Short mmCIF file of C-alpha atoms and ligand atoms in Angstrom, two decimals:
data_model
loop_
_atom_site.label_atom_id
_atom_site.label_comp_id
_atom_site.label_asym_id
_atom_site.label_seq_id
_atom_site.Cartn_x
_atom_site.Cartn_y
_atom_site.Cartn_z
CA MET A 3 123.27 83.13 83.40
CA ASP A 4 126.46 84.73 84.76
CA PHE A 5 126.16 86.13 88.22
CA ASP A 6 127.71 89.31 89.45
CA THR A 7 129.78 88.15 92.38
CA ARG A 8 130.35 91.49 94.07
CA VAL A 9 129.27 91.14 97.68
CA GLN A 10 127.90 94.37 99.06
CA THR A 11 124.82 93.49 100.99
CA GLU A 12 122.64 95.96 102.82
CA THR A 13 120.39 94.56 105.54
CA VAL A 14 117.07 96.10 106.55
CA HIS A 15 115.65 94.60 109.74
CA VAL A 16 111.91 94.20 110.25
CA PRO A 17 111.55 94.06 114.07
CA LEU A 18 108.19 92.32 114.45
CA ASP A 19 107.37 90.81 117.82
CA GLY A 20 106.61 87.21 118.79
CA GLY A 21 109.73 85.74 117.19
CA ARG A 22 108.63 86.98 113.77
CA ALA A 23 111.38 89.55 113.18
CA TYR A 24 113.25 89.07 109.90
CA ASP A 25 115.91 90.58 107.69
CA ILE A 26 115.73 91.89 104.16
CA LEU A 27 119.06 91.30 102.40
CA ILE A 28 119.65 93.63 99.43
CA GLY A 29 122.58 93.36 97.05
CA ARG A 30 123.95 92.03 93.79
CA GLY A 31 124.65 88.31 93.40
CA LEU A 32 122.70 87.04 96.41
CA LEU A 33 120.74 84.33 94.54
CA ALA A 34 123.85 82.32 93.73
CA ARG A 35 124.59 82.09 97.46
CA ILE A 36 121.04 81.71 98.74
CA GLY A 37 121.70 78.24 100.18
CA ALA A 38 124.15 79.72 102.68
CA HIS A 39 121.55 82.26 103.79
CA LEU A 40 118.83 79.62 104.22
CA ALA A 41 121.03 77.02 105.90
CA GLY A 42 120.67 78.76 109.26
CA LEU A 43 116.86 78.51 109.24
CA GLY A 44 116.85 74.85 110.29
CA ALA A 45 114.92 73.37 107.35
CA ARG A 46 115.67 70.03 105.72
CA ALA A 47 113.84 70.68 102.46
CA VAL A 48 113.11 73.82 100.43
CA ALA A 49 110.41 73.96 97.78
CA VAL A 50 111.16 76.70 95.28
CA VAL A 51 107.97 78.19 93.85
CA SER A 52 108.55 80.28 90.76
CA ASP A 53 107.08 81.11 87.38
CA GLU A 54 108.33 79.52 84.17
CA THR A 55 110.24 82.64 83.02
CA VAL A 56 112.06 83.21 86.30
CA ALA A 57 112.63 79.47 86.82
CA ALA A 58 114.33 79.25 83.41
CA GLU A 59 116.60 82.18 84.28
CA TYR A 60 117.46 81.48 87.93
CA GLY A 61 115.92 78.15 88.98
CA ALA A 62 119.02 75.99 88.43
CA ALA A 63 121.39 78.43 90.15
CA VAL A 64 119.09 78.63 93.17
CA THR A 65 118.48 74.89 93.49
CA ASP A 66 122.24 74.22 93.02
CA SER A 67 123.03 76.66 95.80
CA LEU A 68 120.42 75.03 98.06
CA ALA A 69 121.77 71.56 97.29
CA ARG A 70 125.31 72.76 98.14
CA ALA A 71 123.88 73.72 101.55
CA SER A 72 122.62 70.09 101.92
CA LEU A 73 118.96 71.08 101.52
CA ARG A 74 116.59 68.78 99.63
CA THR A 75 114.97 70.83 96.86
CA ALA A 76 111.98 70.79 94.56
CA LEU A 77 110.90 73.32 91.95
CA ILE A 78 107.28 74.21 91.18
CA ALA A 79 106.78 76.63 88.27
CA VAL A 80 103.48 78.33 87.43
CA THR A 81 102.51 80.20 84.26
CA PRO A 82 103.90 83.76 84.38
CA GLY A 83 101.42 86.58 84.93
CA GLU A 84 98.59 87.73 87.15
CA GLY A 85 96.36 84.88 85.91
CA SER A 86 98.28 82.48 88.18
CA LYS A 87 97.13 84.36 91.31
CA SER A 88 93.93 82.33 91.06
CA TYR A 89 92.18 79.39 92.69
CA ALA A 90 93.73 77.14 90.00
CA GLY A 91 97.24 78.51 90.62
CA PHE A 92 96.78 78.08 94.38
CA ALA A 93 95.71 74.44 93.92
CA GLN A 94 98.70 73.77 91.64
CA VAL A 95 101.16 75.13 94.20
CA CYS A 96 99.56 73.48 97.26
CA ASP A 97 99.33 70.09 95.57
CA GLY A 98 102.93 70.46 94.34
CA LEU A 99 104.12 71.19 97.90
CA ILE A 100 102.20 68.20 99.25
CA ALA A 101 103.53 65.94 96.49
CA HIS A 102 107.08 67.05 97.38
CA ARG A 103 106.39 66.20 101.06
CA ILE A 104 107.03 69.70 102.36
CA GLU A 105 106.54 69.53 106.11
CA ARG A 106 105.98 72.21 108.72
CA ARG A 107 109.67 72.61 109.57
CA ASP A 108 110.59 72.94 105.87
CA LEU A 109 110.59 76.10 103.78
CA VAL A 110 108.77 77.46 100.77
CA LEU A 111 110.98 79.80 98.74
CA ALA A 112 109.11 82.28 96.53
CA LEU A 113 111.45 83.02 93.60
CA GLY A 114 109.92 85.60 91.29
CA GLY A 115 107.83 88.72 91.11
CA GLY A 116 104.87 89.75 93.22
CA VAL A 117 102.58 87.17 91.65
CA VAL A 118 104.80 84.31 92.79
CA GLY A 119 105.39 85.96 96.18
CA ASP A 120 101.68 86.44 96.90
CA LEU A 121 100.74 82.98 95.61
CA ALA A 122 103.57 81.02 97.24
CA GLY A 123 103.14 82.98 100.47
CA PHE A 124 99.43 82.16 100.61
CA ALA A 125 100.15 78.50 99.85
CA ALA A 126 102.74 78.51 102.67
CA ALA A 127 100.23 80.15 105.03
CA SER A 128 97.66 77.46 104.22
CA LEU A 129 99.72 74.29 103.85
CA ARG A 130 99.53 72.19 107.01
CA ARG A 131 98.04 75.39 108.60
CA GLY A 132 101.28 77.25 108.03
CA VAL A 133 104.83 76.54 106.96
CA ARG A 134 107.63 79.09 106.93
CA PHE A 135 108.53 80.87 103.73
CA VAL A 136 111.31 83.00 102.30
CA GLN A 137 110.87 85.66 99.65
CA ALA A 138 113.45 85.94 96.86
CA PRO A 139 111.91 88.78 94.83
CA THR A 140 113.22 89.15 91.27
CA SER A 141 111.11 92.06 89.97
CA LEU A 142 111.56 95.67 91.04
CA LEU A 143 107.98 95.75 92.28
CA ALA A 144 108.51 92.71 94.46
CA GLN A 145 111.84 94.00 95.82
CA VAL A 146 110.43 97.36 96.87
CA ASP A 147 106.96 96.33 97.99
CA SER A 148 105.28 92.95 97.76
CA SER A 149 108.01 90.77 99.33
CA VAL A 150 107.95 92.79 102.56
CA GLY A 151 105.12 92.90 105.07
CA GLY A 152 103.44 89.52 104.92
CA LYS A 153 100.40 90.21 102.74
CA THR A 154 99.76 87.08 100.70
CA GLY A 155 96.81 86.03 98.59
CA ILE A 156 95.09 85.43 95.30
CA ASN A 157 92.43 87.17 93.22
CA SER A 158 88.77 86.23 92.98
CA PRO A 159 86.75 86.86 89.83
CA HIS A 160 85.00 89.42 92.09
CA GLY A 161 88.15 91.38 92.78
CA LYS A 162 91.82 91.71 93.48
CA ASN A 163 93.54 90.04 96.48
CA LEU A 164 90.18 89.18 98.05
CA VAL A 165 91.32 85.77 99.32
CA GLY A 166 94.48 85.76 101.39
CA ALA A 167 96.29 85.79 104.70
CA PHE A 168 98.87 87.74 106.64
CA HIS A 169 101.93 85.47 106.77
CA GLN A 170 105.31 87.07 107.36
CA PRO A 171 108.37 85.66 105.58
CA SER A 172 111.31 84.37 107.63
CA LEU A 173 113.78 86.17 105.36
CA VAL A 174 113.76 88.30 102.20
CA VAL A 175 116.67 87.96 99.76
CA ALA A 176 116.55 90.71 97.12
CA ASP A 177 119.26 90.19 94.49
CA THR A 178 119.31 93.50 92.61
CA ALA A 179 121.38 91.91 89.81
CA SER A 180 118.30 89.86 88.91
CA LEU A 181 116.71 93.11 87.71
CA ASP A 182 119.23 93.09 84.83
CA THR A 183 117.05 90.49 83.09
CA LEU A 184 113.71 92.10 83.96
CA PRO A 185 111.90 93.36 80.83
CA LEU A 186 111.80 97.17 80.59
CA ARG A 187 108.00 97.18 80.80
CA GLU A 188 108.16 95.36 84.16
CA MET A 189 110.97 97.62 85.41
CA ARG A 190 108.78 100.62 84.66
CA ALA A 191 105.80 98.99 86.36
CA GLY A 192 107.84 98.40 89.52
CA TYR A 193 109.01 101.98 89.41
CA ALA A 194 105.44 103.16 90.02
CA GLU A 195 105.66 101.60 93.50
CA VAL A 196 109.07 103.24 94.08
CA ALA A 197 107.65 106.68 93.29
CA LYS A 198 104.66 105.87 95.51
CA TYR A 199 106.82 105.93 98.66
CA GLY A 200 107.84 109.53 97.92
CA LEU A 201 104.26 110.52 97.17
CA ILE A 202 102.96 109.04 100.44
CA ASP A 203 105.09 110.92 102.95
CA ASN A 204 108.57 111.65 101.64
CA PRO A 205 108.80 114.60 99.21
CA GLY A 206 112.62 114.51 99.49
CA PHE A 207 112.66 110.92 98.21
CA PHE A 208 110.34 111.86 95.34
CA ALA A 209 112.68 114.72 94.36
CA TRP A 210 115.66 112.30 94.61
CA CYS A 211 113.77 109.90 92.30
CA GLU A 212 113.20 112.74 89.81
CA GLU A 213 116.97 113.37 89.78
CA ASN A 214 118.04 109.71 89.73
CA LEU A 215 115.44 108.14 87.43
CA ALA A 216 117.95 107.19 84.70
CA GLU A 217 120.45 105.73 87.20
CA ILE A 218 117.77 103.63 88.94
CA PHE A 219 116.88 102.10 85.58
CA ALA A 220 120.52 101.68 84.53
CA GLY A 221 121.52 99.80 87.70
CA GLY A 222 124.38 100.63 90.02
CA PRO A 223 124.27 102.29 93.41
CA ALA A 224 121.12 104.37 92.79
CA ARG A 225 119.15 101.17 92.16
CA GLU A 226 120.26 99.56 95.43
CA ALA A 227 119.71 102.86 97.25
CA ALA A 228 116.14 103.05 95.91
CA VAL A 229 115.34 99.43 96.85
CA ALA A 230 116.80 99.87 100.33
CA ALA A 231 114.97 103.19 100.90
CA CYS A 232 111.64 101.63 99.90
CA CYS A 233 112.21 98.54 102.08
CA ARG A 234 113.11 100.74 105.07
CA ALA A 235 109.95 102.81 104.53
CA LYS A 236 107.73 99.77 104.17
CA ALA A 237 109.30 97.93 107.11
CA ALA A 238 108.68 100.93 109.37
CA VAL A 239 104.99 101.10 108.42
CA VAL A 240 104.50 97.33 108.74
CA VAL A 241 106.03 97.29 112.22
CA ARG A 242 103.71 100.09 113.38
CA ASP A 243 100.56 98.68 111.74
CA GLU A 244 101.05 95.09 110.63
CA ARG A 245 97.36 94.26 110.10
CA GLU A 246 96.39 97.52 108.37
CA ASP A 247 94.22 98.87 111.14
CA GLY A 248 95.42 102.37 110.27
CA GLU A 249 98.39 103.91 108.52
CA ARG A 250 99.35 100.83 106.46
CA ALA A 251 96.41 101.74 104.23
CA LEU A 252 98.54 104.67 103.01
CA LEU A 253 100.65 102.12 101.12
CA ASN A 254 97.58 101.64 98.96
CA LEU A 255 97.83 105.15 97.51
CA GLY A 256 96.45 104.85 93.97
CA HIS A 257 95.40 101.24 94.52
CA THR A 258 91.61 101.67 94.79
CA PHE A 259 91.64 102.90 91.20
CA ALA A 260 94.38 100.42 90.20
CA HIS A 261 92.58 97.33 91.50
CA ALA A 262 89.40 98.35 89.66
CA LEU A 263 91.40 98.76 86.43
CA GLU A 264 93.00 95.35 86.86
CA ARG A 265 89.62 93.75 87.38
CA LEU A 266 88.09 95.50 84.36
CA THR A 267 91.01 94.36 82.19
CA ALA A 268 90.41 90.80 83.44
CA TYR A 269 93.87 90.58 85.12
CA ASP A 270 95.25 90.29 81.59
CA SER A 271 98.97 91.14 81.84
CA ALA A 272 99.09 91.70 78.07
CA ARG A 273 96.79 94.70 78.57
CA LEU A 274 97.78 96.07 81.95
CA VAL A 275 100.22 94.90 84.61
CA HIS A 276 99.77 95.82 88.27
CA GLY A 277 102.41 98.56 88.33
CA GLU A 278 100.93 100.23 85.25
CA ALA A 279 97.53 100.21 86.92
CA VAL A 280 99.19 101.74 90.01
CA ALA A 281 100.78 104.48 87.87
CA ILE A 282 97.38 105.46 86.49
CA GLY A 283 95.90 105.11 89.99
CA LEU A 284 98.50 107.44 91.51
CA CYS A 285 97.74 110.08 88.88
CA LEU A 286 94.00 109.67 89.43
CA ALA A 287 94.42 109.95 93.21
CA PHE A 288 96.30 113.24 92.80
CA ARG A 289 93.94 114.63 90.14
CA PHE A 290 90.93 113.63 92.26
CA SER A 291 92.53 115.34 95.26
CA ALA A 292 93.09 118.46 93.15
CA ARG A 293 89.48 118.36 91.91
CA LEU A 294 88.27 118.22 95.52
CA GLY A 295 90.38 121.31 96.22
CA LEU A 296 92.71 119.41 98.55
CA CYS A 297 95.91 119.45 96.52
CA PRO A 298 97.56 121.98 94.18
CA GLY A 299 96.91 121.11 90.53
CA GLN A 300 100.62 121.60 89.82
CA ASP A 301 101.51 118.74 92.18
CA ALA A 302 99.13 116.46 90.28
CA GLY A 303 100.83 117.62 87.08
CA ARG A 304 104.29 116.95 88.52
CA VAL A 305 103.30 113.37 89.47
CA ALA A 306 101.94 112.63 85.99
CA ASN A 307 104.97 114.20 84.29
CA HIS A 308 107.41 112.13 86.30
CA LEU A 309 105.57 108.84 85.76
CA ALA A 310 105.23 109.60 82.03
CA LEU A 311 108.99 110.24 81.92
CA ALA A 312 109.45 106.79 83.44
CA GLY A 313 107.46 105.40 80.49
CA LEU A 314 104.29 104.71 82.46
CA PRO A 315 100.64 105.32 81.51
CA THR A 316 98.98 108.16 83.41
CA THR A 317 95.40 108.30 82.09
CA LEU A 318 92.41 105.98 81.66
CA ALA A 319 92.58 106.57 77.91
CA GLN A 320 95.89 104.68 77.89
CA VAL A 321 94.37 101.40 79.11
CA PRO A 322 94.62 99.05 76.09
CA GLY A 323 91.16 97.92 75.04
CA GLY A 324 89.50 100.43 77.41
CA CYS A 325 88.45 100.06 81.03
CA GLY A 326 84.68 100.32 80.98
CA ASP A 327 82.56 103.32 81.88
CA ALA A 328 82.33 105.32 85.12
CA ASP A 329 79.64 103.04 86.58
CA GLN A 330 81.65 99.88 85.90
CA LEU A 331 84.73 101.45 87.49
CA LEU A 332 82.73 102.56 90.51
CA ASP A 333 81.18 99.12 90.86
CA ALA A 334 84.65 97.50 90.75
CA MET A 335 85.89 99.94 93.43
CA ARG A 336 83.08 98.86 95.75
CA GLN A 337 84.89 95.51 96.15
CA ASP A 338 87.93 97.29 97.60
CA LYS A 339 89.05 95.90 100.98
CA LYS A 340 88.90 99.41 102.43
CA VAL A 341 85.13 99.60 101.86
CA ARG A 342 83.26 99.91 105.20
CA ASP A 343 79.47 99.50 105.22
CA GLY A 344 79.51 100.24 101.49
CA ALA A 345 81.26 103.65 101.88
CA LEU A 346 84.39 104.24 99.82
CA THR A 347 87.70 105.05 101.46
CA PHE A 348 90.39 106.64 99.33
CA ILE A 349 93.98 107.60 99.96
CA LEU A 350 94.10 111.24 98.93
CA ALA A 351 96.84 113.88 99.06
CA ARG A 352 97.28 117.49 100.11
CA GLY A 353 100.44 117.58 98.02
CA ILE A 354 103.46 115.46 97.15
CA GLY A 355 104.43 113.54 100.28
CA GLN A 356 101.22 114.51 102.10
CA SER A 357 98.84 111.61 101.65
CA PHE A 358 96.07 110.78 104.09
CA ILE A 359 93.24 108.29 104.57
CA ALA A 360 89.91 109.74 103.48
CA PRO A 361 86.93 107.62 104.57
CA GLY A 362 83.32 108.20 103.57
CA ILE A 363 84.01 109.59 100.09
CA ASP A 364 80.79 110.34 98.24
CA ALA A 365 80.31 107.90 95.36
CA GLY A 366 78.66 110.68 93.30
CA ALA A 367 81.83 112.80 93.46
CA VAL A 368 83.93 109.82 92.38
CA ARG A 369 81.58 109.12 89.50
CA GLU A 370 81.67 112.73 88.31
CA PHE A 371 85.46 112.68 88.44
CA LEU A 372 85.62 109.43 86.47
CA VAL A 373 83.25 110.79 83.83
CA SER A 374 85.54 113.82 83.41
CA GLU A 375 88.63 111.56 83.22
CA LEU A 376 86.99 109.33 80.62
CA GLY A 377 86.30 112.47 78.62
P1 NAD B 424 104.90 89.43 88.22
O1 NAD B 424 105.16 88.60 89.38
O2 NAD B 424 103.87 89.00 87.24
O3 NAD B 424 106.28 89.64 87.44
C1 NAD B 424 106.28 90.41 86.28
C2 NAD B 424 106.83 89.65 85.07
O4 NAD B 424 108.25 89.73 85.14
C3 NAD B 424 106.48 88.16 85.00
O5 NAD B 424 106.24 87.84 83.66
C4 NAD B 424 107.76 87.46 85.46
O6 NAD B 424 107.94 86.21 84.86
C5 NAD B 424 108.82 88.43 85.02
N1 NAD B 424 110.03 88.46 85.83
C6 NAD B 424 110.10 88.64 87.17
N2 NAD B 424 111.38 88.72 87.54
C7 NAD B 424 112.13 88.60 86.42
C8 NAD B 424 113.51 88.66 86.17
N3 NAD B 424 114.40 88.89 87.12
N4 NAD B 424 113.95 88.47 84.89
C9 NAD B 424 113.04 88.28 83.90
N5 NAD B 424 111.72 88.26 84.07
C10 NAD B 424 111.27 88.43 85.32
O7 NAD B 424 104.48 90.93 88.63
P2 NAD B 424 105.07 91.95 89.70
O8 NAD B 424 104.91 93.27 89.08
O9 NAD B 424 106.39 91.53 90.21
O10 NAD B 424 104.04 91.80 90.92
C11 NAD B 424 102.70 92.18 90.78
C12 NAD B 424 101.87 91.49 91.83
O11 NAD B 424 102.31 91.89 93.13
C13 NAD B 424 100.40 91.83 91.74
O12 NAD B 424 99.63 90.66 91.82
C14 NAD B 424 100.16 92.69 92.96
O13 NAD B 424 98.85 92.61 93.43
C15 NAD B 424 101.16 92.13 93.93
N6 NAD B 424 101.52 93.04 95.01
C16 NAD B 424 101.48 92.54 96.29
C17 NAD B 424 101.84 93.33 97.35
C18 NAD B 424 101.87 92.76 98.74
O14 NAD B 424 102.08 93.51 99.69
N7 NAD B 424 101.71 91.48 98.89
C19 NAD B 424 102.26 94.66 97.13
C20 NAD B 424 102.30 95.14 95.83
C21 NAD B 424 101.93 94.30 94.77
N1 LIG B 425 101.24 97.06 99.25
C1 LIG B 425 100.41 97.38 100.35
C2 LIG B 425 100.81 96.75 101.64
O1 LIG B 425 101.68 95.93 101.71
O2 LIG B 425 100.23 97.05 102.64
#
């Protein structure tokens, strides 16, 4: 793997209190120099947790860079895909870290997409009751969303992300050149989370995305600009509401539907990856809002058109192998973490960039909507 050696790094600061503030470094070619960035964190050993695909592509360059910074290294690679965010994957990573004698003052480095970030972060939160970790996100989704904000965890057979911890990273190193090797399907999936930031509260960003879609996919300045804009948006929300007592829930626009779809497709990445589920979820959230008379139907249409242009699925009919019936979907949604006393909370929208938290949504209305969507 040749690395792009241009150095043009943008830094987004996440000013959390209690000594937990950290930087997000964004730029091309950062992985080849990651040792220099970690050297200042005072660790003696760094355990790199990755998946087999990402480890094959970047593992050697990262461990070489760490070794050049006089850090003892180890590499633990899990099977790629959502299936590794499981009890078995968690045990594999924890036991690997223990076998490599990773101590409290050492570091866990999550090198990969959101699966590796969530899994390695949860292992770091749990190992010896908490060791520090660094995120090196290599998928678009992880660079714009999952590597920032400290949510870590695994899935239960009962539902998505149901076992986990808040554990903030000490640093995030997002090498945008690593997206050059990301499969197009995964690039598209990550793009759903990019568009999400515009849909939540920034109609100007959504319009910019509509204009710059091709350039974001092609690479170059629009890609870095998109990653940095999303990180700034997420950092601001996380600082105001780290533990999701309020507005952080807005970041889950589309996710109540998405998590149910992932569960009903058995977390099988061959059928549906997280970002694809989010794309369908975003469209459902807007169409449901329109059906409730909250949002203009043309905004729901504009969302679906844009995501379709990005090559993403926008309807339940596009879930390979199907996604169950309305009752199964509703049942899966009842495991959502936003459920309070059994009542469903959705993130709905009054228009593009005007999302809001809607508690106490009537399950009957959701069911009717799902029946109409399933046609
Ligand atoms: P992923 O980690 O499975 O990565 C997608 C695929 O791309 C994998 O097969 C991986 O091997 C491959 N890949 C990654 N980087 C690559 C690269 N540079 N070159 C080649 N191949 C590469 O999936 P994802 O979409 O990155 O993350 C999805 C996960 O993130 C879900 O589990 C979701 O729940 C979680 N998530 C967490 C948060 C959070 O706040 N913690 C937020 C959003 C999503
Ligand atoms: N992706 C949702 C959150 O980090 O809160």
